[in-house]
PDB file of C-alpha atoms in Angstrom:
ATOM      1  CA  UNK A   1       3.569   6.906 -86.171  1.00  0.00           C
ATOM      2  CA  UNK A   2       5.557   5.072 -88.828  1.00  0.00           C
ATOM      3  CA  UNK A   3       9.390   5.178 -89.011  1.00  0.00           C
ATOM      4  CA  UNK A   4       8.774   6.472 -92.782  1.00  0.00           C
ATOM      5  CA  UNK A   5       7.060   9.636 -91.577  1.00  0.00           C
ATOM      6  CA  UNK A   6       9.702  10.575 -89.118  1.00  0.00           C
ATOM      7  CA  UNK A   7      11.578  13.622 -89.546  1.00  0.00           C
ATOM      8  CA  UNK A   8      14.629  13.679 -87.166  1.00  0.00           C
ATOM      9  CA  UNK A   9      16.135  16.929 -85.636  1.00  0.00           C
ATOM     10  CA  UNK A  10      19.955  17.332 -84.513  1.00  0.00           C
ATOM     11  CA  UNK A  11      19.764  18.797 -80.818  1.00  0.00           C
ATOM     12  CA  UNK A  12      23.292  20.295 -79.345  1.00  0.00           C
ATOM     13  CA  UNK A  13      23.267  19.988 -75.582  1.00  0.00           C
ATOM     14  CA  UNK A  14      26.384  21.883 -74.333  1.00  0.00           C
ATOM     15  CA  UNK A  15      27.199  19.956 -70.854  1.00  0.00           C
ATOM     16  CA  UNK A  16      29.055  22.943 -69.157  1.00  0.00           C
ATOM     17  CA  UNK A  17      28.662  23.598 -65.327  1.00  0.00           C
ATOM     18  CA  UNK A  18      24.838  21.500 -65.996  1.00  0.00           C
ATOM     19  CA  UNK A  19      24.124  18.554 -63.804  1.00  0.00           C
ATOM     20  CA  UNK A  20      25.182  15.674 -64.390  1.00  0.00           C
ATOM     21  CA  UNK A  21      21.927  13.712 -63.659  1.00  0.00           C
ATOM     22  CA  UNK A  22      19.476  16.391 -64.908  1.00  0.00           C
ATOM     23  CA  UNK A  23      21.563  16.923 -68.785  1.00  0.00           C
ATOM     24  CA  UNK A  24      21.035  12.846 -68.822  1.00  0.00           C
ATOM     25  CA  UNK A  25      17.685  12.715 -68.469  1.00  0.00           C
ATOM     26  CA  UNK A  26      17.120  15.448 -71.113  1.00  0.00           C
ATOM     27  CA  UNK A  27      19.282  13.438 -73.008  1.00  0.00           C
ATOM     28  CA  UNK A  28      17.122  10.628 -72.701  1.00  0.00           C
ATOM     29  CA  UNK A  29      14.041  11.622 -73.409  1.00  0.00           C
ATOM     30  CA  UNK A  30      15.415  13.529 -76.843  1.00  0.00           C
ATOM     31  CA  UNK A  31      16.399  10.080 -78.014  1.00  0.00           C
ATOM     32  CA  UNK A  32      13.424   8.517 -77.024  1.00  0.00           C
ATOM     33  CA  UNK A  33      11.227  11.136 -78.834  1.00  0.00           C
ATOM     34  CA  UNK A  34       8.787  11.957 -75.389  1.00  0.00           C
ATOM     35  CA  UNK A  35       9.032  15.616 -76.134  1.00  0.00           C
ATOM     36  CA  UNK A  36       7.136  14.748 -79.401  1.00  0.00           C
ATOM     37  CA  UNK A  37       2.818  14.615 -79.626  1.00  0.00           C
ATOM     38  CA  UNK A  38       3.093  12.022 -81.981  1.00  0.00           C
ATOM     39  CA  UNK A  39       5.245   9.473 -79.182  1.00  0.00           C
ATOM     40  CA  UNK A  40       4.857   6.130 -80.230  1.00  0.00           C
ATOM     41  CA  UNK A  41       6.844   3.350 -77.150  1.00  0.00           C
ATOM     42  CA  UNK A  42       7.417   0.938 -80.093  1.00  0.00           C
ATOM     43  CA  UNK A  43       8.890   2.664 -82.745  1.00  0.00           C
ATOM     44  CA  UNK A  44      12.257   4.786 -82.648  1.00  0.00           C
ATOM     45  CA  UNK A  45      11.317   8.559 -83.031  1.00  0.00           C
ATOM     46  CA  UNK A  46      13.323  10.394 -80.979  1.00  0.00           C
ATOM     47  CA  UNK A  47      16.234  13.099 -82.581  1.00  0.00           C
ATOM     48  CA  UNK A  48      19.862  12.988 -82.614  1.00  0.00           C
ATOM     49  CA  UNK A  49      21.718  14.402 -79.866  1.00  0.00           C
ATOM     50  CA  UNK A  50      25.239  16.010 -79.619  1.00  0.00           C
ATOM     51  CA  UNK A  51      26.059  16.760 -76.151  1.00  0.00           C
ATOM     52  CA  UNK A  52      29.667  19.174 -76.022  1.00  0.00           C
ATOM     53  CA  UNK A  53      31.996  19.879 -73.359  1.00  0.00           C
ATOM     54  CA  UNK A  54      31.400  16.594 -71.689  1.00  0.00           C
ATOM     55  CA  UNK A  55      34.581  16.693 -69.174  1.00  0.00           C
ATOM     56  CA  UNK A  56      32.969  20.180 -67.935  1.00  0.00           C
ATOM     57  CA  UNK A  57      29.430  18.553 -66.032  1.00  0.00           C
ATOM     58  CA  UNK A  58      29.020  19.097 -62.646  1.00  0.00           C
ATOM     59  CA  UNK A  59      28.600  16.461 -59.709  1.00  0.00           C
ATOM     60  CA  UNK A  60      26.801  17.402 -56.696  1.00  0.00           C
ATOM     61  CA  UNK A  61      27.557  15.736 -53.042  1.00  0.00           C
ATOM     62  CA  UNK A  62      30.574  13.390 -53.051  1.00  0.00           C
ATOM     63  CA  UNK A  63      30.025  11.763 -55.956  1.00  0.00           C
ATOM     64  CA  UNK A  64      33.179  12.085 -57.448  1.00  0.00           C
ATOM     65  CA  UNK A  65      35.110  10.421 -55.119  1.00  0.00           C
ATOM     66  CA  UNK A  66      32.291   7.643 -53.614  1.00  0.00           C
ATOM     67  CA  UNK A  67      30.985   6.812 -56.608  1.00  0.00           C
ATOM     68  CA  UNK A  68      32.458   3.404 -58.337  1.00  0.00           C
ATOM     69  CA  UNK A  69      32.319   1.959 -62.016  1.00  0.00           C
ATOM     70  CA  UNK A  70      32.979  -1.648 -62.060  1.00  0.00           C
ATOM     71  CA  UNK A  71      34.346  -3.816 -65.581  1.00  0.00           C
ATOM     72  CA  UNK A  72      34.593  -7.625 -65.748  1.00  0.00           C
ATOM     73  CA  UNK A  73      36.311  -9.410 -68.812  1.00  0.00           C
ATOM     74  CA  UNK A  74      34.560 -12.763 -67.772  1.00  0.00           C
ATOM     75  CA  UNK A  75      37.668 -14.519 -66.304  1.00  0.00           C
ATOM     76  CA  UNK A  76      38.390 -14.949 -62.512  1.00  0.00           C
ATOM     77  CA  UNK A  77      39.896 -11.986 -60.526  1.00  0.00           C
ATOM     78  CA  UNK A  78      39.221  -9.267 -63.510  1.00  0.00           C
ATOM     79  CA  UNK A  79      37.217  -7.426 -61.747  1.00  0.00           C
ATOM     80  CA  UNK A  80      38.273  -3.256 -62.057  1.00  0.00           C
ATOM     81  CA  UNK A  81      36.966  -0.608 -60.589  1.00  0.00           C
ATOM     82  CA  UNK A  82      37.303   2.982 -61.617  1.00  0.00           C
ATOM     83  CA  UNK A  83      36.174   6.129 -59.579  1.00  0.00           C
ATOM     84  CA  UNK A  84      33.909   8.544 -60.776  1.00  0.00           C
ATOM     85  CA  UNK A  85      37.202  11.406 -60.863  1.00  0.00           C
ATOM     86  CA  UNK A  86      38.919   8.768 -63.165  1.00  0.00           C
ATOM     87  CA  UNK A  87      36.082   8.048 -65.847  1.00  0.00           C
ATOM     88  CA  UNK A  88      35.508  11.428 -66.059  1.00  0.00           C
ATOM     89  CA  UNK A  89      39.427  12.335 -66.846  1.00  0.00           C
ATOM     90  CA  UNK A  90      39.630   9.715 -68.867  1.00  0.00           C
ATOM     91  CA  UNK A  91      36.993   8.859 -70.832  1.00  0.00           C
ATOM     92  CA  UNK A  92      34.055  11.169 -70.354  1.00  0.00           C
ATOM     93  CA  UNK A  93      32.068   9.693 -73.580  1.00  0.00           C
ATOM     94  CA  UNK A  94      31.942   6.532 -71.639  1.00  0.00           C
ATOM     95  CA  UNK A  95      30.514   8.323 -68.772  1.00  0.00           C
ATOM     96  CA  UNK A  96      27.422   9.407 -70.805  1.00  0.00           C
ATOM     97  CA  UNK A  97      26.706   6.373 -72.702  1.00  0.00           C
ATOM     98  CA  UNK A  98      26.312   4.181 -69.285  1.00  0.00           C
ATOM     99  CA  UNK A  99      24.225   6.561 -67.580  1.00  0.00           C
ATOM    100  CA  UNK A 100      21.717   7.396 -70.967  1.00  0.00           C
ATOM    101  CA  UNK A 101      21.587   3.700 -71.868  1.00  0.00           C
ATOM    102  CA  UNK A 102      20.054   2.818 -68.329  1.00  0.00           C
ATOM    103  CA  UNK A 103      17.243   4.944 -69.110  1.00  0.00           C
ATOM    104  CA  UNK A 104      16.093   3.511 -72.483  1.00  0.00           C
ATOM    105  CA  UNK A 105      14.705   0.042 -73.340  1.00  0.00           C
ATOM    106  CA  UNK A 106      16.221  -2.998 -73.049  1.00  0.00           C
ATOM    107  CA  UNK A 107      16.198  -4.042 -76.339  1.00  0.00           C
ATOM    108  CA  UNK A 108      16.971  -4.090 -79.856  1.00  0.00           C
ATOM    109  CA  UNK A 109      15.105  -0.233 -79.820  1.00  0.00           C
ATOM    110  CA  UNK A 110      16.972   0.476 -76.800  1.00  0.00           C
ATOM    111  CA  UNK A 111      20.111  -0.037 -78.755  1.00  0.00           C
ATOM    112  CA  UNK A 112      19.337   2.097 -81.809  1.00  0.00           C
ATOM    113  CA  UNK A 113      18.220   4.610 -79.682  1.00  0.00           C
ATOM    114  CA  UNK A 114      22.000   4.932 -77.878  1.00  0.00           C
ATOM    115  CA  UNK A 115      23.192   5.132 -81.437  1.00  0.00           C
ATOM    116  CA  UNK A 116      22.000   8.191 -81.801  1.00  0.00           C
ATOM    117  CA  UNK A 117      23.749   9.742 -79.029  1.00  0.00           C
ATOM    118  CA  UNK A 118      27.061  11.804 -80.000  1.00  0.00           C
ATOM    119  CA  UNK A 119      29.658  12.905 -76.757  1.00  0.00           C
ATOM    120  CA  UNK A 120      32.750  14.909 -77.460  1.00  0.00           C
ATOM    121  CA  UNK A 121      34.762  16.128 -74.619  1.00  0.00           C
ATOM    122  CA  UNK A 122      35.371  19.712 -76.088  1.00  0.00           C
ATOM    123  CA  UNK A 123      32.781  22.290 -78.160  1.00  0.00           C
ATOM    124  CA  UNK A 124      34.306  21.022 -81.895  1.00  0.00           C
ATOM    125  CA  UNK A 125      32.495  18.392 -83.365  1.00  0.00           C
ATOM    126  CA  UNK A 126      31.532  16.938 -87.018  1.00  0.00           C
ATOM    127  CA  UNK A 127      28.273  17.399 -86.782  1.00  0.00           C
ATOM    128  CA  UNK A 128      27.973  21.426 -87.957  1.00  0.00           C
ATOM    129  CA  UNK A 129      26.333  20.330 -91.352  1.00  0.00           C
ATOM    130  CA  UNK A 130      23.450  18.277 -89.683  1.00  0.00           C
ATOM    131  CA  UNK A 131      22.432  20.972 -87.020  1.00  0.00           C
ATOM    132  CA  UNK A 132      21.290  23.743 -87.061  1.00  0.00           C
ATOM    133  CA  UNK A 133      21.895  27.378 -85.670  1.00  0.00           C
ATOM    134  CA  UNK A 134      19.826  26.654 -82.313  1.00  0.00           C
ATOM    135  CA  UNK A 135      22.143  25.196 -79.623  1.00  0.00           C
ATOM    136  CA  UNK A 136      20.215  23.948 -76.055  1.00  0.00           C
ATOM    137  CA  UNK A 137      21.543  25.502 -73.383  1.00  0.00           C
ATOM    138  CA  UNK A 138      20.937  26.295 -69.680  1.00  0.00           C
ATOM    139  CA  UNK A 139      18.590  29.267 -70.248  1.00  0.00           C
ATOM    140  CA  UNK A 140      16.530  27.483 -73.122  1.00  0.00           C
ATOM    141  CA  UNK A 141      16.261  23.989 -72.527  1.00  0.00           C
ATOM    142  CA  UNK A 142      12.656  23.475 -74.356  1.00  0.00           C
TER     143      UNK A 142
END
């Protein structure tokens, strides 16, 4: 498949009381276009995804609490950490971005892929023109 002959959809995933895990893998296989016939691994052909209510997602086990997200500027004794509770309060976008861009490539396709990806924290977002009446949810994911 050629990037010329690609016609991209706009998928709406709302994140509400889904898990975590299981919404992200959806996630990533929308942006890396497996759901399609015509999957090609070297060419971007995946659609664009808007996942809403991302502060809502549910954690199973203890996840929330155990679970730790370290940042380093580069410089000695930067090192941060952040709990699960706190990235999620804070800066849920984040969340979703780190865990989708561990499943795609490593590369310069990896990163156009993650481009793709839109996260809002509540159900408004400025995407209403691109998508279209269909919105993914629990009961029909495919």
């Amino acid at each position: 498949m050629k990037t010329s002959e690609l016609k991209r959809d706009w998928v709406v995933l709302d994140a509400k009381d889904q898990v975590f895990g299981r919404l992200i893998t959806q996630v990533a296989v929308l942006l890396r276009g497996k759901h399609r016939p015509y999957y090609t691994p070297h060419v971007d052909c995946g659609d664009f995804v808007v996942v809403i209510n991302a502060s809502q997602v549910k954690f199973s086990g203890m996840k929330l609490e155990d679970k730790h997200y370290f940042t380093h500027s580069g410089y000695f004794g930067s090192t941060k950490s952040q709990t699960l509770q706190e990235m999620l309060d804070k800066h849920p976008e984040k969340l979703f971005f780190l865990a989708v861009r561990g499943m795609l490539p490593k590369s310069k396709l990896g990163r156009a892929m993650i481009k793709k990806l839109k996260v809002y924290k509540e159900e408004k977002h400025p995407h209403t023109a691109q998508v279209r009446q269909a919105v993914a949810t629990k009961d029909n994911d495919e």
